[in-house]
Coordinates of C-alpha atoms and ligand atoms in Angstrom, one line a residue:
M1 CA 107.2 80.5 97.3
S2 CA 107.3 82.4 100.6
T3 CA 104.6 84.8 101.6
P4 CA 105.3 88.2 100.1
A5 CA 106.0 91.1 102.4
V6 CA 103.4 93.2 100.6
H7 CA 100.6 92.2 98.3
I8 CA 98.3 94.9 96.9
D9 CA 95.4 94.0 94.7
G10 CA 93.3 96.5 92.8
L11 CA 93.9 99.3 95.3
T12 CA 91.9 102.4 94.7
H13 CA 91.5 105.4 97.1
R14 CA 89.3 108.5 96.8
Y15 CA 89.4 111.6 98.9
G16 CA 85.8 112.8 98.3
T17 CA 85.7 112.7 94.5
H18 CA 89.4 113.0 94.0
L19 CA 91.1 109.8 92.9
A20 CA 94.5 109.5 94.7
L21 CA 95.1 105.8 93.8
Q22 CA 93.6 104.0 90.8
D23 CA 93.6 100.2 90.6
V24 CA 97.1 99.6 91.9
S25 CA 98.3 96.0 92.1
L26 CA 101.8 95.1 93.3
T27 CA 103.7 92.4 95.1
I28 CA 106.9 93.1 97.1
P29 CA 109.0 90.1 98.0
D30 CA 110.2 89.5 101.6
G31 CA 113.6 91.0 102.2
C32 CA 113.4 93.4 99.2
C33 CA 114.4 97.1 99.3
F34 CA 111.6 98.5 97.3
G35 CA 111.3 102.1 96.1
V36 CA 108.0 103.9 95.4
L37 CA 108.9 106.7 93.0
G38 CA 106.8 109.5 91.8
P39 CA 106.4 113.3 91.8
N40 CA 104.4 115.2 94.4
G41 CA 100.7 114.2 94.3
S42 CA 101.3 110.9 92.6
G43 CA 99.8 108.9 95.6
K44 CA 102.8 107.7 97.5
T45 CA 101.7 109.0 100.9
T46 CA 98.2 107.6 100.3
L47 CA 99.6 104.2 99.6
F48 CA 101.8 104.4 102.7
R49 CA 98.8 105.4 104.9
I50 CA 96.9 102.4 103.7
L51 CA 99.9 100.0 104.2
S52 CA 100.5 101.3 107.7
T53 CA 96.8 100.7 108.6
L54 CA 96.2 104.4 109.2
M55 CA 93.2 104.3 106.8
P56 CA 91.3 101.6 104.8
P57 CA 91.3 101.9 101.0
T58 CA 88.1 102.9 99.2
Q59 CA 88.4 99.7 97.1
G60 CA 90.7 96.7 96.7
S61 CA 93.0 95.2 99.3
A62 CA 96.5 95.3 100.8
S63 CA 98.1 92.6 102.9
I64 CA 101.4 92.6 104.8
F65 CA 103.0 89.1 105.3
G66 CA 99.5 87.7 104.4
H67 CA 97.6 89.8 106.9
D68 CA 94.9 92.2 105.6
T69 CA 95.7 95.9 106.5
T70 CA 92.0 96.5 107.2
S71 CA 90.6 93.4 108.9
Q72 CA 93.8 92.3 110.6
S73 CA 95.3 95.8 111.3
H74 CA 96.3 94.8 114.9
V75 CA 98.6 92.0 113.5
V76 CA 99.9 94.1 110.7
R77 CA 101.0 96.8 113.3
T78 CA 103.2 94.3 115.2
R79 CA 105.0 93.5 111.9
I80 CA 105.7 97.0 110.6
G81 CA 107.7 100.0 111.6
M82 CA 107.1 103.5 110.2
V83 CA 109.5 106.4 109.5
F84 CA 107.7 109.4 108.0
Q85 CA 108.9 112.8 106.8
E86 CA 108.4 114.4 110.2
P87 CA 110.2 112.4 112.9
A88 CA 107.7 111.0 115.4
L89 CA 109.9 111.9 118.4
D90 CA 109.1 114.0 121.5
E91 CA 111.5 116.9 121.1
K92 CA 111.5 117.6 124.9
L93 CA 112.7 114.1 125.7
T94 CA 116.2 112.7 125.3
V95 CA 116.9 110.1 122.6
R96 CA 117.0 107.3 125.2
E97 CA 113.7 108.5 126.8
N98 CA 112.1 108.5 123.3
L99 CA 113.2 104.9 122.8
R100 CA 111.9 103.9 126.2
V101 CA 108.5 105.3 125.4
Q102 CA 108.5 103.4 122.1
G103 CA 109.5 100.2 124.0
A104 CA 106.6 100.7 126.5
L105 CA 104.2 101.2 123.6
Y106 CA 105.1 97.7 122.3
G107 CA 105.1 96.1 125.8
L108 CA 108.9 95.8 126.1
R109 CA 110.4 95.9 129.6
G110 CA 113.5 95.3 131.7
T111 CA 116.7 94.0 130.3
E112 CA 115.0 93.3 126.9
V113 CA 114.2 96.9 126.3
R114 CA 117.6 98.0 127.7
D115 CA 119.5 95.7 125.4
R116 CA 117.5 96.7 122.4
I117 CA 118.0 100.4 123.1
K118 CA 121.7 99.8 123.4
S119 CA 121.9 97.9 120.1
M120 CA 119.8 100.6 118.3
L121 CA 122.0 103.4 119.7
D122 CA 125.1 101.5 118.6
R123 CA 123.7 100.6 115.1
F124 CA 122.9 104.2 114.3
D125 CA 126.0 105.8 115.9
L126 CA 123.9 107.6 118.6
S127 CA 125.4 106.2 121.8
D128 CA 127.2 109.4 122.7
R129 CA 124.0 111.5 122.1
A130 CA 121.6 109.2 123.9
G131 CA 121.3 111.6 126.9
D132 CA 120.7 114.7 124.7
R133 CA 117.3 116.2 124.2
V134 CA 116.0 115.7 120.6
D135 CA 115.5 119.4 120.1
T136 CA 119.3 119.9 120.4
L137 CA 120.1 117.4 117.6
S138 CA 120.9 118.2 114.0
G139 CA 118.3 117.1 111.3
G140 CA 120.5 114.1 110.4
L141 CA 120.8 112.9 114.0
R142 CA 117.0 113.3 114.5
R143 CA 116.3 111.1 111.5
R144 CA 118.6 108.4 112.7
A145 CA 117.0 108.6 116.2
D146 CA 113.6 108.3 114.5
L147 CA 114.8 105.3 112.5
A148 CA 116.1 103.7 115.8
R149 CA 112.6 104.4 117.3
G150 CA 110.8 102.9 114.3
L151 CA 113.0 99.7 114.5
L152 CA 113.0 99.1 118.3
H153 CA 110.2 96.5 118.2
Q154 CA 112.1 94.7 115.4
P155 CA 109.6 95.0 112.6
D156 CA 109.9 92.7 109.6
L157 CA 108.9 95.5 107.3
L158 CA 109.9 99.1 107.5
L159 CA 107.8 101.8 105.7
L160 CA 109.8 104.9 105.0
D161 CA 108.0 107.9 103.5
E162 CA 110.5 110.3 102.0
P163 CA 112.6 109.9 105.2
T164 CA 115.6 112.0 104.0
T165 CA 113.6 115.1 103.0
G166 CA 115.5 118.2 104.1
L167 CA 118.8 116.4 104.8
D168 CA 122.1 117.4 103.3
P169 CA 123.9 114.9 101.1
K170 CA 126.3 113.7 103.9
A171 CA 123.4 113.1 106.4
R172 CA 121.5 111.4 103.6
R173 CA 124.4 109.0 103.0
T174 CA 124.8 108.2 106.7
F175 CA 121.1 107.5 106.9
W176 CA 121.3 105.1 104.0
Q177 CA 124.4 103.4 105.5
G178 CA 122.2 102.7 108.6
L179 CA 119.5 101.2 106.3
D180 CA 122.1 99.0 104.5
R181 CA 123.5 97.7 107.8
L182 CA 120.0 96.9 109.0
R183 CA 119.3 94.9 105.8
R184 CA 122.5 93.0 106.1
A185 CA 122.0 92.2 109.8
N186 CA 118.2 91.5 109.9
G187 CA 117.0 91.0 106.3
T188 CA 114.2 93.6 107.1
T189 CA 112.0 94.5 104.1
L190 CA 112.2 98.2 103.2
V191 CA 109.6 100.1 101.3
I192 CA 110.7 103.6 100.7
A193 CA 108.9 106.4 99.0
T194 CA 111.2 108.9 97.3
H195 CA 111.3 111.5 94.6
L196 CA 115.1 111.3 94.5
M197 CA 116.7 109.3 91.7
D198 CA 119.8 108.3 93.6
E199 CA 117.8 106.8 96.4
A200 CA 115.6 104.9 93.9
E201 CA 118.8 103.5 92.2
R202 CA 119.8 101.9 95.6
C203 CA 116.6 99.8 95.6
D204 CA 116.3 96.2 94.3
E205 CA 113.0 97.1 92.7
V206 CA 111.1 100.3 92.1
A207 CA 107.5 101.1 91.2
I208 CA 106.7 104.4 89.4
L209 CA 103.5 106.1 90.4
D210 CA 102.0 108.9 88.3
R211 CA 98.8 110.6 89.2
G212 CA 97.6 107.6 91.2
H213 CA 98.5 105.0 88.5
L214 CA 101.2 102.4 88.8
V215 CA 103.1 103.1 85.6
V216 CA 105.7 100.4 85.7
N217 CA 107.7 98.3 88.2
G218 CA 110.9 96.3 88.1
A219 CA 114.6 96.3 88.9
P220 CA 116.2 99.7 88.0
E221 CA 118.7 98.1 85.7
T222 CA 116.0 96.2 83.9
L223 CA 113.8 99.2 83.4
K224 CA 116.7 101.2 82.1
S225 CA 118.0 98.5 79.8
E226 CA 114.5 98.2 78.3
L227 CA 115.0 101.7 76.9
G228 CA 118.0 100.4 74.9
G229 CA 121.6 101.7 74.9
E230 CA 122.7 105.3 74.8
M231 CA 120.2 108.1 74.3
L232 CA 120.6 111.3 72.5
W233 CA 119.2 114.6 74.0
L234 CA 119.1 117.8 72.0
E235 CA 118.0 121.3 72.9
S236 CA 116.8 123.8 70.4
A237 CA 115.0 127.2 70.5
D238 CA 112.4 125.6 68.1
A239 CA 112.4 122.0 69.2
P240 CA 109.1 121.0 67.4
A241 CA 110.4 122.2 64.0
L242 CA 113.7 120.4 64.6
R243 CA 111.9 117.2 65.5
D244 CA 109.9 117.3 62.3
R245 CA 113.0 117.9 60.2
I246 CA 115.0 115.1 61.9
E247 CA 112.1 112.6 61.5
A248 CA 111.6 113.5 57.9
Q249 CA 115.3 113.4 57.0
F250 CA 116.6 110.5 59.2
G251 CA 113.6 108.3 59.6
V252 CA 114.1 108.1 63.4
D253 CA 111.5 108.4 66.2
V254 CA 112.0 111.7 68.1
Q255 CA 110.2 112.5 71.3
L256 CA 109.5 116.1 72.3
I257 CA 109.8 116.6 76.0
G258 CA 109.5 120.2 77.1
R259 CA 112.1 122.1 75.1
A260 CA 114.2 119.0 74.6
L261 CA 114.2 116.3 72.0
Q262 CA 115.1 112.7 72.9
I263 CA 116.1 110.0 70.4
S264 CA 117.1 106.4 71.2
P265 CA 119.0 105.3 68.0
P266 CA 121.1 102.2 67.7
D267 CA 124.3 104.3 67.3
A268 CA 123.8 107.7 69.1
P269 CA 127.3 109.2 68.6
S270 CA 127.2 108.6 64.9
L271 CA 123.7 110.0 64.5
L272 CA 124.8 113.0 66.6
S273 CA 127.6 113.9 64.2
S274 CA 125.2 113.5 61.2
L275 CA 122.7 115.8 62.9
Y276 CA 125.3 118.4 63.6
E277 CA 126.2 118.3 59.9
A278 CA 122.6 118.7 58.8
F279 CA 121.2 121.1 61.5
G280 CA 124.2 122.4 63.5
D281 CA 122.9 125.9 63.5
R282 CA 119.6 124.8 65.1
I283 CA 121.0 122.7 67.9
D284 CA 121.8 124.7 71.1
S285 CA 123.2 121.7 73.0
A286 CA 123.5 117.9 72.7
T287 CA 124.2 115.1 75.2
V288 CA 124.7 111.4 74.7
R289 CA 124.2 109.3 77.8
A290 CA 122.9 106.0 79.2
P291 CA 119.3 105.9 80.3
T292 CA 118.5 106.9 83.9
L293 CA 115.4 106.2 85.9
D294 CA 114.3 109.7 85.1
D295 CA 114.3 108.6 81.4
V296 CA 112.2 105.5 82.4
F297 CA 109.7 107.9 84.0
V298 CA 109.6 110.0 80.8
A299 CA 109.3 107.0 78.6
H300 CA 106.3 105.6 80.5
T301 CA 104.4 108.8 81.2
G302 CA 105.4 111.0 78.2
Y303 CA 106.4 113.9 80.3
R304 CA 109.3 115.1 82.5
P305 CA 108.2 115.9 86.0
D306 CA 109.1 119.3 87.4
E307 CA 112.9 119.2 88.0
E308 CA 112.4 120.3 91.5
E309 CA 110.1 117.4 92.2
L310 CA 112.1 114.6 90.6
Q311 CA 115.7 115.3 91.1
I312 CA 119.1 113.6 90.7
V313 CA 121.1 114.2 93.8
N314 CA 124.9 113.4 93.9
Ligands
ADP1 P1 102.4 112.1 97.2 O1 102.7 111.5 98.6 O2 102.9 111.3 96.1 O3 102.8 113.5 97.2 P2 99.6 112.0 98.1 O4 99.2 110.6 98.4 O5 100.0 112.9 99.3 O6 100.8 112.0 97.0 O7 98.5 112.7 97.3 C1 97.8 112.1 96.2 C2 96.7 113.0 95.7 O8 95.7 113.0 96.7 C3 97.1 114.5 95.5 O9 96.4 115.0 94.4 C4 96.7 115.1 96.8 O10 96.4 116.5 96.6 C5 95.5 114.3 97.2 N1 95.3 114.3 98.7 C6 96.2 113.8 99.6 N2 95.7 113.8 100.8 C7 94.4 114.3 100.7 C8 93.4 114.6 101.6 N3 93.5 114.4 103.0 N4 92.2 115.2 101.1 C9 92.1 115.4 99.8 N5 93.0 115.2 98.9 C10 94.2 114.6 99.3

């Protein structure tokens, strides 16, 4: 088996007495697009800081392509690129000047750096804006310029921490198209932290973090299919009472999540019509649908994160 892109073993991190990561172990294969999913405060940025060698973990270890992020941080840095929420660009410089500065940081010169800058500008559709100052660019163009910066030294692994925050859906799509082209052309491993379900769905594998714990990881389709077929969601003004009545009368397991009830029966449409007959006056709304990654989160944590924190974006 080839060396994994990332191997994390018993990783724990404390800020003072606050535990931000607790005993996280994980392996990310080379060439994978891997999503780290979780609500705000779940430990995603802490994990990314450790992987990008910005700080050592309190306990445990992380390695990138077999190199320890603490004792071999200088090697790790040559293999990784980073794109964080705030673009790491000098706003007073042009896009091309920013890329030249990045090239100089990695010791690239002459035709090599010129060729790479040209290919990055082409790849991210930035050629006609190369001479524009960054502070004149839209948010979407800035992110693409930052992606070009993070990739100029041709890293084997790109760490992206919520890179599409604040972008509109069109700019978000264009950003992801750039990532898809990059994967097809170079096979670069992508590790992307996100709280957006549609971005997580694009990944080969995801890990769900909750309050510093790794809750579950696997391919999105596998995680969803483990929840079974269709799920039934009900809303009621008195959800706890309705849950008790349904459990008593129909012998099914009903989960109370906020104001909603969730049931995973073998035949959701048929149970729904029986429930309407029995308790129609108590049901405010009902939905039957296939499980989403949001449901995977709920199933493994027992709660639904704040809707603003874990969103489905179309
Ligand atoms: P996420 O990226 O998922 O929002 P973070 O890794 O930023 O999560 O934070 C995880 C936890 O650690 C949160 O409870 C956060 O408040 C806390 N935390 C993050 N950075 C610091 C810091 N520098 N000092 C103290 N606590 C921190």
